[in-house]
Short mmCIF file of C-alpha atoms and ligand atoms in Angstrom, two decimals:
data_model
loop_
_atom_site.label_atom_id
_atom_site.label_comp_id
_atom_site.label_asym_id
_atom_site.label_seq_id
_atom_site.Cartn_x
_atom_site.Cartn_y
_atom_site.Cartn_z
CA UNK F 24 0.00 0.00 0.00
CA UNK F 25 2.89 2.72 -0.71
CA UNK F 26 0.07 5.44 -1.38
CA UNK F 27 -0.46 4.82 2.48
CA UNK F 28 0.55 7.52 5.33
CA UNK F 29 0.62 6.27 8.56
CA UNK F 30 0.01 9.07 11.33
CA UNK F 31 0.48 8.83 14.88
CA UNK F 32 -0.77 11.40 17.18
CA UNK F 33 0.26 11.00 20.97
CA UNK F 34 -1.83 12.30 23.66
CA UNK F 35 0.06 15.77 23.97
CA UNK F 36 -1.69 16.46 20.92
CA UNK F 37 -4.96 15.01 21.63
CA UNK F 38 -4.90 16.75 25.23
CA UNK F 39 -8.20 19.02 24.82
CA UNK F 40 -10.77 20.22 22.20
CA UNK F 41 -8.25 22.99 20.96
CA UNK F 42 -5.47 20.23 20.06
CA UNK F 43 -8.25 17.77 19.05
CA UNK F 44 -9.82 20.29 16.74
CA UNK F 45 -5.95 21.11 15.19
CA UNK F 46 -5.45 17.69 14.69
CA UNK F 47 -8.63 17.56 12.48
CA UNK F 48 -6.71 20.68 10.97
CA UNK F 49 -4.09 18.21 9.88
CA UNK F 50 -6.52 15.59 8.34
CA UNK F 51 -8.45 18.09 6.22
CA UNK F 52 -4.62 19.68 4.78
CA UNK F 53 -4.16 15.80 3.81
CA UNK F 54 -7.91 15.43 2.20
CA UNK F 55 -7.77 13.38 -0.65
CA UNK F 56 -4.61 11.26 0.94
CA UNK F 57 -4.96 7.43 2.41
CA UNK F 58 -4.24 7.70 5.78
CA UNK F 59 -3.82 5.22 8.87
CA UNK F 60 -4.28 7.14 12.34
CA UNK F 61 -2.97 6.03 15.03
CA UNK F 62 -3.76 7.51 18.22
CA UNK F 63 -2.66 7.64 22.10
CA UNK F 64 -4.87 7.89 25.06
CA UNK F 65 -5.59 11.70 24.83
CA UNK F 66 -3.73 13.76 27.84
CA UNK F 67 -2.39 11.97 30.85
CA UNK F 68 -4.96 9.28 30.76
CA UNK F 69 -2.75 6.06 30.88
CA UNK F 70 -0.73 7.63 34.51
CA UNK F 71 -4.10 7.85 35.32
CA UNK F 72 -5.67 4.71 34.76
CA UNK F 73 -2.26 3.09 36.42
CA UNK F 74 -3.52 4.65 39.43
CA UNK F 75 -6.86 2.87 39.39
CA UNK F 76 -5.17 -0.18 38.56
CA UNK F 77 -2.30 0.52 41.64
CA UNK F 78 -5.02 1.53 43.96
CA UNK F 79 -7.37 -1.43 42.74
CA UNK F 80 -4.22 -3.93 43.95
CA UNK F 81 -3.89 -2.02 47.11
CA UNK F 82 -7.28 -2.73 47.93
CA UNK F 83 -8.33 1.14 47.63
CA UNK F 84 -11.84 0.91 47.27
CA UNK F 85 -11.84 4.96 45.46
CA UNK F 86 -10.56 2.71 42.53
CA UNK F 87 -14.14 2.46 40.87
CA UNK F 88 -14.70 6.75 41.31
CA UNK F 89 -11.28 6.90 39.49
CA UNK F 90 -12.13 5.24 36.45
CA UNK F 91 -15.36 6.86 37.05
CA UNK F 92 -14.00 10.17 36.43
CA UNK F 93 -11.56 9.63 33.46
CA UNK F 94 -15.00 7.91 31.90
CA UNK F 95 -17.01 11.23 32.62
CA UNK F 96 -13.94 13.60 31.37
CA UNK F 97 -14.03 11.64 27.91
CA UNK F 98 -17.41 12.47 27.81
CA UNK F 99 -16.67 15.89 28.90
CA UNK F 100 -13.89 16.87 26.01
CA UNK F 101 -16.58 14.87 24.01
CA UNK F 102 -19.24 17.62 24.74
CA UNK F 103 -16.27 20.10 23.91
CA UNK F 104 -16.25 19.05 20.66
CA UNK F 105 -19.84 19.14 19.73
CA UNK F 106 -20.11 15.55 19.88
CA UNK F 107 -23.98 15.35 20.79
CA UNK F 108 -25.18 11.88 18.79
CA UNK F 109 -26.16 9.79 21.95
CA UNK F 110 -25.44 6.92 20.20
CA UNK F 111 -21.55 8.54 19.36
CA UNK F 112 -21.24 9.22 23.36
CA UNK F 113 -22.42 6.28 24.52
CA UNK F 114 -19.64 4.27 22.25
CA UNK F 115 -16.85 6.29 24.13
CA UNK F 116 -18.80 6.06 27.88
CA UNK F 117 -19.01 1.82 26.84
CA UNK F 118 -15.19 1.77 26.70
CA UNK F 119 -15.04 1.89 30.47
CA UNK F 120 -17.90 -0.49 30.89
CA UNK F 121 -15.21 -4.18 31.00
CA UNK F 122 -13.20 -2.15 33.32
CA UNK F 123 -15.42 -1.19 36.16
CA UNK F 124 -16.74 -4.42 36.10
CA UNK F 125 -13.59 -5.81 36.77
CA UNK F 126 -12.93 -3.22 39.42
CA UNK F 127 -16.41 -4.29 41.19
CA UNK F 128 -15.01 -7.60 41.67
CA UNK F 129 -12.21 -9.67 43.99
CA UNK F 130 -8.89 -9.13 42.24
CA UNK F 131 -8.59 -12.82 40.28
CA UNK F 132 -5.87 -12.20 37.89
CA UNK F 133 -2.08 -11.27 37.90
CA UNK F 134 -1.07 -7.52 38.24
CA UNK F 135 0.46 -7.50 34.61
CA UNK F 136 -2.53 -9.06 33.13
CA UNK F 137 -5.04 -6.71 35.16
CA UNK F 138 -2.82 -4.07 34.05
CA UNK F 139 -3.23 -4.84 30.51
CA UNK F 140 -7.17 -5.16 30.50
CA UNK F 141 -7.53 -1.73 32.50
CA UNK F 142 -4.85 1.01 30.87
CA UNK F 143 -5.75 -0.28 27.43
CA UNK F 144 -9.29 1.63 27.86
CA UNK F 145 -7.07 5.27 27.39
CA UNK F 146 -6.28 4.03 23.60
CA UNK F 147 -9.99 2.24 23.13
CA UNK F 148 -11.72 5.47 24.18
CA UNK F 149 -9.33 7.78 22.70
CA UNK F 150 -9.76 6.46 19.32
CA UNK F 151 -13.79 6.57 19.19
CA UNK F 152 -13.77 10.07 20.86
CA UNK F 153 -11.55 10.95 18.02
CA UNK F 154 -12.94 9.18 15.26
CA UNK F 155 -16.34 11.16 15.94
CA UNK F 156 -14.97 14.47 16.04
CA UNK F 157 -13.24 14.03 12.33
CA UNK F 158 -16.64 12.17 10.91
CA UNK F 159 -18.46 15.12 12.52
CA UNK F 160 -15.97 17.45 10.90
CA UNK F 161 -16.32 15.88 7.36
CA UNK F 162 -13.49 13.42 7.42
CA UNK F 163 -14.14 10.23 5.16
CA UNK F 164 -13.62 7.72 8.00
CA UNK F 165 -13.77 4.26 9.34
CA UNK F 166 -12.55 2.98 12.92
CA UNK F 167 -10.27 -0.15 13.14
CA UNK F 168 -9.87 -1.83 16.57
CA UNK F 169 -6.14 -2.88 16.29
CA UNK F 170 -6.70 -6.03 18.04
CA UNK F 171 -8.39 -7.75 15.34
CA UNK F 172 -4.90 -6.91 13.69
CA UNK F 173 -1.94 -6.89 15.90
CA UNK F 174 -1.55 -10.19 17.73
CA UNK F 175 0.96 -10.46 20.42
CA UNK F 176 2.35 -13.56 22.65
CA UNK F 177 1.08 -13.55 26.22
CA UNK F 178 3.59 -11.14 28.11
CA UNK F 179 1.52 -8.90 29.60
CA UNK F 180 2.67 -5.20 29.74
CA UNK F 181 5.45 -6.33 26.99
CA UNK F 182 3.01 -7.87 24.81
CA UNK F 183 5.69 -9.45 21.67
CA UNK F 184 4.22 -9.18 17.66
CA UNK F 185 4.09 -11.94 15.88
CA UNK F 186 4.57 -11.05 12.72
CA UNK F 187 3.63 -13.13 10.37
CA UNK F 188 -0.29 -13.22 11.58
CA UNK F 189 -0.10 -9.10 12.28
CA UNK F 190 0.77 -9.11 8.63
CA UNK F 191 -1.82 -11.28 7.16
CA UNK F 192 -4.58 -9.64 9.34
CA UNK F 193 -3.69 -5.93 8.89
CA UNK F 194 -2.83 -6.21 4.64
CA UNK F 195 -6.62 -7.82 5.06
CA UNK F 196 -8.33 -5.65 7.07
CA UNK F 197 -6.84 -2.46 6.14
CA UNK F 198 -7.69 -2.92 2.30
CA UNK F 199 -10.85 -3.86 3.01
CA UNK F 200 -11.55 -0.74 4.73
CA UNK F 201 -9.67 1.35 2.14
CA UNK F 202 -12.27 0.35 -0.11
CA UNK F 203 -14.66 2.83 1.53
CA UNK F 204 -13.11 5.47 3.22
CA UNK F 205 -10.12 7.20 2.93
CA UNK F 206 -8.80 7.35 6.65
CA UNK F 207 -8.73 5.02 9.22
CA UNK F 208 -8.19 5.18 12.52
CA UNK F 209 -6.90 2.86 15.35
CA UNK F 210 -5.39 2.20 18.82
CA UNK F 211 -1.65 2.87 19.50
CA UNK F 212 -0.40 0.44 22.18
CA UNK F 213 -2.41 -1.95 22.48
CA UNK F 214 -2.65 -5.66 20.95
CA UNK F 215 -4.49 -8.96 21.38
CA UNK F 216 -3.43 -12.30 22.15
CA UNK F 217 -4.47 -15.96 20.15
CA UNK F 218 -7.24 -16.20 23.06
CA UNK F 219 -8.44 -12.37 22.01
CA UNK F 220 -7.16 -10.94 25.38
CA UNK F 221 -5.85 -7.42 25.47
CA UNK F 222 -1.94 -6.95 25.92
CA UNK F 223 0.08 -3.30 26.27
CA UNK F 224 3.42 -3.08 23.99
CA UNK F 225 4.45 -1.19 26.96
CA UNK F 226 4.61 2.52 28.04
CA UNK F 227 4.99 4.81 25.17
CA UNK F 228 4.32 1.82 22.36
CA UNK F 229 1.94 4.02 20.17
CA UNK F 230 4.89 5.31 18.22
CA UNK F 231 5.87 1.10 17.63
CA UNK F 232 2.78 0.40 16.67
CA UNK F 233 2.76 3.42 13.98
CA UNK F 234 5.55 1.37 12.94
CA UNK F 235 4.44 -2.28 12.95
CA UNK F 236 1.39 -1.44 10.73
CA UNK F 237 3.36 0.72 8.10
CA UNK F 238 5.59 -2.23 8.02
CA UNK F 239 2.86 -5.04 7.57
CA UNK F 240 1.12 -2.56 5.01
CA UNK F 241 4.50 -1.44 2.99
CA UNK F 242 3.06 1.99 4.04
CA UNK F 243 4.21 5.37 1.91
CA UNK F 244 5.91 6.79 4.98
CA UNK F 245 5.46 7.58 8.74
CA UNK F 246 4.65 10.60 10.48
CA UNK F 247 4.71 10.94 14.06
CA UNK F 248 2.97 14.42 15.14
CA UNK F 249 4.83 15.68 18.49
CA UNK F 250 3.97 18.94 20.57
CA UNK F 251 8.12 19.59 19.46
CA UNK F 252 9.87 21.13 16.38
CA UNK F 253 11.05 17.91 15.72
CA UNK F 254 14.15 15.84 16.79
CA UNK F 255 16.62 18.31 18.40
CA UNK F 256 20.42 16.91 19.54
CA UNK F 257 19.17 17.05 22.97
CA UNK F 258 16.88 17.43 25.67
CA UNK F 259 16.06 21.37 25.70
CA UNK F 260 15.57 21.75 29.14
CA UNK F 261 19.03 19.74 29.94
CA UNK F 262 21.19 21.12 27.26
CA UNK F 263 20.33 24.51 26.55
CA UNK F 264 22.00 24.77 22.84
CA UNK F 265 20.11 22.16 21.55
CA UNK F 266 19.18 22.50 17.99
CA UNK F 267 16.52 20.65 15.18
CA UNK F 268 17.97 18.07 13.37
CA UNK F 269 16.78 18.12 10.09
CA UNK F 270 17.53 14.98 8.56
CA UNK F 271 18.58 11.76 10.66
CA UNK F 272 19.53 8.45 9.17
CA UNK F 273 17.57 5.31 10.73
CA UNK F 274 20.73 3.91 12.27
CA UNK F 275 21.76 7.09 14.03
CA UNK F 276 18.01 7.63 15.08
CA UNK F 277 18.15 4.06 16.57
CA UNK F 278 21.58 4.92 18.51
CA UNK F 279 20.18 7.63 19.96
CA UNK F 280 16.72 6.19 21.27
CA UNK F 281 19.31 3.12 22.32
CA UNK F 282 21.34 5.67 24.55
CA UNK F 283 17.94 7.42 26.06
CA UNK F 284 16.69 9.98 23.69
CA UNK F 285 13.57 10.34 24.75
CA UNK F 286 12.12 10.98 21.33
CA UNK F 287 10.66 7.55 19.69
CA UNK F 288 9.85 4.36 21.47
CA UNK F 289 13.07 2.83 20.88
CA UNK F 290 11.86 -0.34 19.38
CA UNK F 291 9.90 2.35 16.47
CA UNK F 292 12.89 2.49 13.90
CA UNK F 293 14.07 -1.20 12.77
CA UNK F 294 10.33 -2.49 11.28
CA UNK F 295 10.19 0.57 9.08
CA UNK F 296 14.47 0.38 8.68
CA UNK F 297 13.71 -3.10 7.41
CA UNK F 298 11.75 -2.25 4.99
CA UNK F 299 13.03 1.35 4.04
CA UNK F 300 10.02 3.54 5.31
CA UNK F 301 10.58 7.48 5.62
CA UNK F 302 9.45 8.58 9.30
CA UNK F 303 8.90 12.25 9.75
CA UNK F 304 8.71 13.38 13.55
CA UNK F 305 7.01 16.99 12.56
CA UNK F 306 5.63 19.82 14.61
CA UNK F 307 1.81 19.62 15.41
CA UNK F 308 1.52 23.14 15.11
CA UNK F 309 2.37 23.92 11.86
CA UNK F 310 1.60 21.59 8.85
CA UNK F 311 4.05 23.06 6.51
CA UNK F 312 7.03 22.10 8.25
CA UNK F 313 8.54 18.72 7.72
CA UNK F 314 10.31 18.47 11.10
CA UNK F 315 13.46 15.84 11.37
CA UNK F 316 13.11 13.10 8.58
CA UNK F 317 14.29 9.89 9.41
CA UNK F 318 15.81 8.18 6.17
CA UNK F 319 18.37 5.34 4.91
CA UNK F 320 20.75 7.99 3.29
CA UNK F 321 23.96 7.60 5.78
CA UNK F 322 25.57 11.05 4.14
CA UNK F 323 24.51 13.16 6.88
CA UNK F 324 27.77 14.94 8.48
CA UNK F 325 25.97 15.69 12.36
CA UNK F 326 26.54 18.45 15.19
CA UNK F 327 27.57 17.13 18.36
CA UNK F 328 24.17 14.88 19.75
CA UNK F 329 24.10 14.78 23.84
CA UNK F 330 21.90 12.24 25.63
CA UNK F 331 21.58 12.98 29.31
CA UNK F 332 20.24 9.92 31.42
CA UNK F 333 19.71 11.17 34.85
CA UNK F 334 19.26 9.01 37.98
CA UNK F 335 22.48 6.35 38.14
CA UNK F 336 24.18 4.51 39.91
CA UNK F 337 27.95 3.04 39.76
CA UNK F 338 28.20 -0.48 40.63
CA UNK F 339 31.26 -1.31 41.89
CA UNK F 340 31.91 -5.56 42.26
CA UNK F 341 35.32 -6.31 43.55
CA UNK F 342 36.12 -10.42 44.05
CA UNK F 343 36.38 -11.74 47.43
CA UNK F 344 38.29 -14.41 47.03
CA UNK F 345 41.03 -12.50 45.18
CA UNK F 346 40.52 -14.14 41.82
CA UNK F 347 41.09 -12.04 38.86
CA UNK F 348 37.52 -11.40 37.58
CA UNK F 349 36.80 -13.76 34.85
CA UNK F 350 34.62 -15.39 32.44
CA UNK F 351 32.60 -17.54 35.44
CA UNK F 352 32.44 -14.36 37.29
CA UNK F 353 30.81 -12.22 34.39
CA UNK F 354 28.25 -14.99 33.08
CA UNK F 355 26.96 -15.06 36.84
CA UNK F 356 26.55 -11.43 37.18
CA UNK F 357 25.10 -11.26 34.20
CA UNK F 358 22.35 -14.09 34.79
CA UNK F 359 21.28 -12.22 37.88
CA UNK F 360 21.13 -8.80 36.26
CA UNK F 361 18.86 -10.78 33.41
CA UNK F 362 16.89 -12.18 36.20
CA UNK F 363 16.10 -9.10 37.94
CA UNK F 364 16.17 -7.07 34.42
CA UNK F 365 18.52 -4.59 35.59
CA UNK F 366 19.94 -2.83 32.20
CA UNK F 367 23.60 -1.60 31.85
CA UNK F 368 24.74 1.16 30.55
CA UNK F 369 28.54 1.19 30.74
CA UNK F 370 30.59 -1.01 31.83
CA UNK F 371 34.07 -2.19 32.28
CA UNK F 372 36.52 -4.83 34.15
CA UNK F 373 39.86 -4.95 35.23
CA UNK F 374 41.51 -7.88 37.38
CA UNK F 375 39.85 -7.97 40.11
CA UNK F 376 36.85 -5.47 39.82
CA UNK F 377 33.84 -5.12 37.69
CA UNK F 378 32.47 -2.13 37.65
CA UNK F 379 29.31 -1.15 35.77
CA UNK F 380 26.22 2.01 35.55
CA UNK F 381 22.45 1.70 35.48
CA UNK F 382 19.67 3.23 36.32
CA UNK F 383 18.72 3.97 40.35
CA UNK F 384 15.79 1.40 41.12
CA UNK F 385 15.26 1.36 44.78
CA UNK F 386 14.04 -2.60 45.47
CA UNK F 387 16.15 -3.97 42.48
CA UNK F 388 19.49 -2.51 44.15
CA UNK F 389 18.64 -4.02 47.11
CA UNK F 390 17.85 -7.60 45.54
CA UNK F 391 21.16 -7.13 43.63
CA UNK F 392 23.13 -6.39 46.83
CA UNK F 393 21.49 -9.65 48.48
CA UNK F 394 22.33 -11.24 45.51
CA UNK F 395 25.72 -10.82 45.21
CA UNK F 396 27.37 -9.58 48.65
CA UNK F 397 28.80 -13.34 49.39
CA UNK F 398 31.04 -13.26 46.55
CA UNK F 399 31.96 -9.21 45.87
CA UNK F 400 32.43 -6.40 48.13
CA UNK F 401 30.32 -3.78 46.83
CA UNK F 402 30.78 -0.41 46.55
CA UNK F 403 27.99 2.05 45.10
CA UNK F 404 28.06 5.79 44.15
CA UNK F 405 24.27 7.92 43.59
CA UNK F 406 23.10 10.21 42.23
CA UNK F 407 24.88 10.48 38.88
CA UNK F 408 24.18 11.35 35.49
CA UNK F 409 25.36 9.56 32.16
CA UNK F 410 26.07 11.55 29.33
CA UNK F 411 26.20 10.26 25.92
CA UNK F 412 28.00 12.41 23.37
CA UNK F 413 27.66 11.77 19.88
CA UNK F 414 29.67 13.18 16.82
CA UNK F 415 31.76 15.23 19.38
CA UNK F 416 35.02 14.63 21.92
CA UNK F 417 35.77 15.28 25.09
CA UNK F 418 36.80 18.92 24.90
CA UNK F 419 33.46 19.32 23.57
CA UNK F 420 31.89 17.70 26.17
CA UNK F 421 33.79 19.33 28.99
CA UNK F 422 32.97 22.82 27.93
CA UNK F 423 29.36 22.51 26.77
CA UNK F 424 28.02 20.56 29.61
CA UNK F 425 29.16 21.57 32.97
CA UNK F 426 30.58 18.59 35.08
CA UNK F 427 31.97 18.45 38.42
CA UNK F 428 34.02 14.58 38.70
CA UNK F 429 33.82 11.96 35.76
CA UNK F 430 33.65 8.84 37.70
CA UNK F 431 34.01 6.77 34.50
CA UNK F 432 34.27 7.67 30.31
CA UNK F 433 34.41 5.42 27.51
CA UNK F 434 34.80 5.99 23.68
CA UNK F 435 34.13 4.12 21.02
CA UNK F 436 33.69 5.00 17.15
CA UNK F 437 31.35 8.07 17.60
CA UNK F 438 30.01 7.79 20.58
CA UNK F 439 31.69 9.63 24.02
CA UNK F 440 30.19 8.05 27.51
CA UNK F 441 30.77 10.53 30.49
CA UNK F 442 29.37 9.13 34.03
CA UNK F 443 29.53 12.62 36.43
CA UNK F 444 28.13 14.40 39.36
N1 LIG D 506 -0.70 5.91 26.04
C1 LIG D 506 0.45 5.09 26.18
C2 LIG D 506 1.44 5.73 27.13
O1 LIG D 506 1.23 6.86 27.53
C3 LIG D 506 1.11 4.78 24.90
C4 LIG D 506 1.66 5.97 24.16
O2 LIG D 506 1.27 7.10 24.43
O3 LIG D 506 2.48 5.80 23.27
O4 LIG D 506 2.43 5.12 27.46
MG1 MG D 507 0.34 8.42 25.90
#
């Protein structure tokens, strides 16, 4: 389907009427193009719908008036946007419906699972609020739920594709549609299991499943919609001469969501890599501007890119028995960081230490401590921040970003790792 666009709209942009109705803004600039929407839970809902599923497991009984109120706000920003068709708002109030009946009852299920069945309501409602609005506005439209498309394995939370049946459903379904409208719109997030249960890719997945469907379609291109300019070469707010970076090439966009730029899932790039699909990450607020384009051309010559990971912790392991560290050593470190999925970011070893940074997680420090104190001494340092420097050195590094004491640096081709206080 290369005359597809796939769109993805997070819930920054769908926050209230006013960035509802300028999304609608976008569709009607597009008229006459095939597009695939895929949309977030508008605003903040899925922190808040954790917080009906935390309080439901803490035995909070408010849990029910929680989900209560996110169901009567949807209705709410409905109203806002002259949604009046009782049959249109009782759709979007019948998204909560599975929910507070599970809320009304004994918990029975896993946490994960729970999870899954609960927060996936934010992209559900989301997407009929939204698709009522743009009929109501004059958009050619039909709404796809994305789990009769995108089938996942049973990890809850971290729900995995399978591929080959995601493919085969969504070419299916999605021409199908095409054949009558123009646009269609669907849940980010969110998938479905062999058994038709609802599973979560995980938090911020809508941008991966943007990605999946362009993939399994051969879509035209990708465009994710942000509240931003576009990609900068860092975090605004923690490097103040950040600039827009125009044109990005998939493998240095997928080093830089793999070192903690927060600006794509970081699972969003290799599907559409794979198949050589343009993503644009372009300003919501003005149509005209293309934003960073993400492309397979590698002739891109970059200014310096800084990552800053806050929050981490140095790990320091040095051998009891006086042993030089060695392979044995490493392969059981390793299997308990796997166990208690704690990622590294740097690390190094020399004879008798290893030494290694991730991020501060209260509990899974302690379970690694317990884990390992009969065999290591341990040493750990707080309350640091990684830098990753791309494209640039260490002079560079030194006099753009203020540091007090690098605890531990690294180099390797073009990428600079500072860990500092
Ligand atoms: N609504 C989900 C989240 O906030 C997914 C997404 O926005 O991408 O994590
Ligand atoms: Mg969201």
């Amino acid at each position: 389907m290369d005359d597809l666009k796939v769109f993805k709209f997070g819930g920054a942009c769908l926050k209230d009427a006013q960035s509802i109705t300028n999304a609608g803004t976008i569709l009607q600039h597009f008229e006459g193009d095939k597009l695939l929407l895929v949309v977030s839970a508008v605003n903040k809902t899925t922190n808040q719908l954790e917080k009906v599923v935390n309080a439901f497991f803490s035995g909070n009984e408010e849990a029910v008036h929680m989900l209560q109120a996110i169901q009567y706000e949807h209705v709410a920003l409905a109203n806002d946007l002259g949604i009046n068709d009782p049959e249109a708002l009782n759709e979007i109030e019948d998204c909560f419906i599975d929910a507070l009946w599970i809320l009304e009852d004994q918990i029975q299920d896993p946490y994960d699972y729970v999870y899954d069945q609960i927060v996936a309501l934010g992209e559900l409602a989301s997407s009929k609020l939204n698709y009522h609005y743009f009929k109501n506005i004059g958009i050619d439209i039909s709404w796809l739920d994305v789990r009769d498309v995108l089938r996942t394995d049973e990890s809850y939370r971290a729900g995995v594709v399978d591929w080959n049946i995601t493919q085969q459903k969504s070419q299916e379904k999605i021409a199908a549609l095409l054949l009558t409208n123009k646009v269609i719109i669907t849940q980010g997030f969110i998938g479905s299991t062999q058994d038709n249960t609802t599973t979560t890719l995980g938090r911020e997945g809508s941008d991966y499943t943007a990605s999946i469907l362009a993939y399994c379609v051969d879509a035209h291109s990708v465009h994710v919609w942000k509240d931003v300019e576009g990609i900068m070469t860092g975090d605004p707010k923690l490097y103040k001469n950040a600039t827009l970076i125009k044109q990005l090439s998939f493998s240095e966009a997928i080093e830089m969501c793999y070192f903690g730029a927060k600006v794509l899932h970081p699972k969003t790039i290799k599907p559409i890599q794979n198949k050589n699909i343009p993503l644009f990450v372009r300003p919501f607020g003005d149509v005209m501007n293309p934003g960073t384009a993400i492309t397979a051309d590698q002739n891109f010559v970059y200014s310096p890119i800084v990552i800053i990971e806050e929050n981490q912790v140095l790990v320091e392991l040095a051998v009891k028995d006086f042993s030089f560290v060695a392979e044995h050593h490493l392969s059981e470190i390793f299997a308990i960081l796997k166990d208690l999925k704690i990622k590294v970011y740097l690390m190094r070893n020399t004879a008798i230490n290893f030494i290694f940074s991730t991020k501060y997680e209260e509990v899974k420090i302690a379970k690694l401590k317990s884990c390992l104190e009969d065999s290591y001494f341990i040493n750990i340092t707080n309350d640091l921040t990684l830098t990753t420097v791309r494209h640039a050195d260490l002079d560079f590094a030194r006099k753009e970003l203020g540091m007090k004491k690098v605890f531990f640096e690294e180099q390797f081709s073009h990428t600079l790792q500072l860990l500092h206080n």
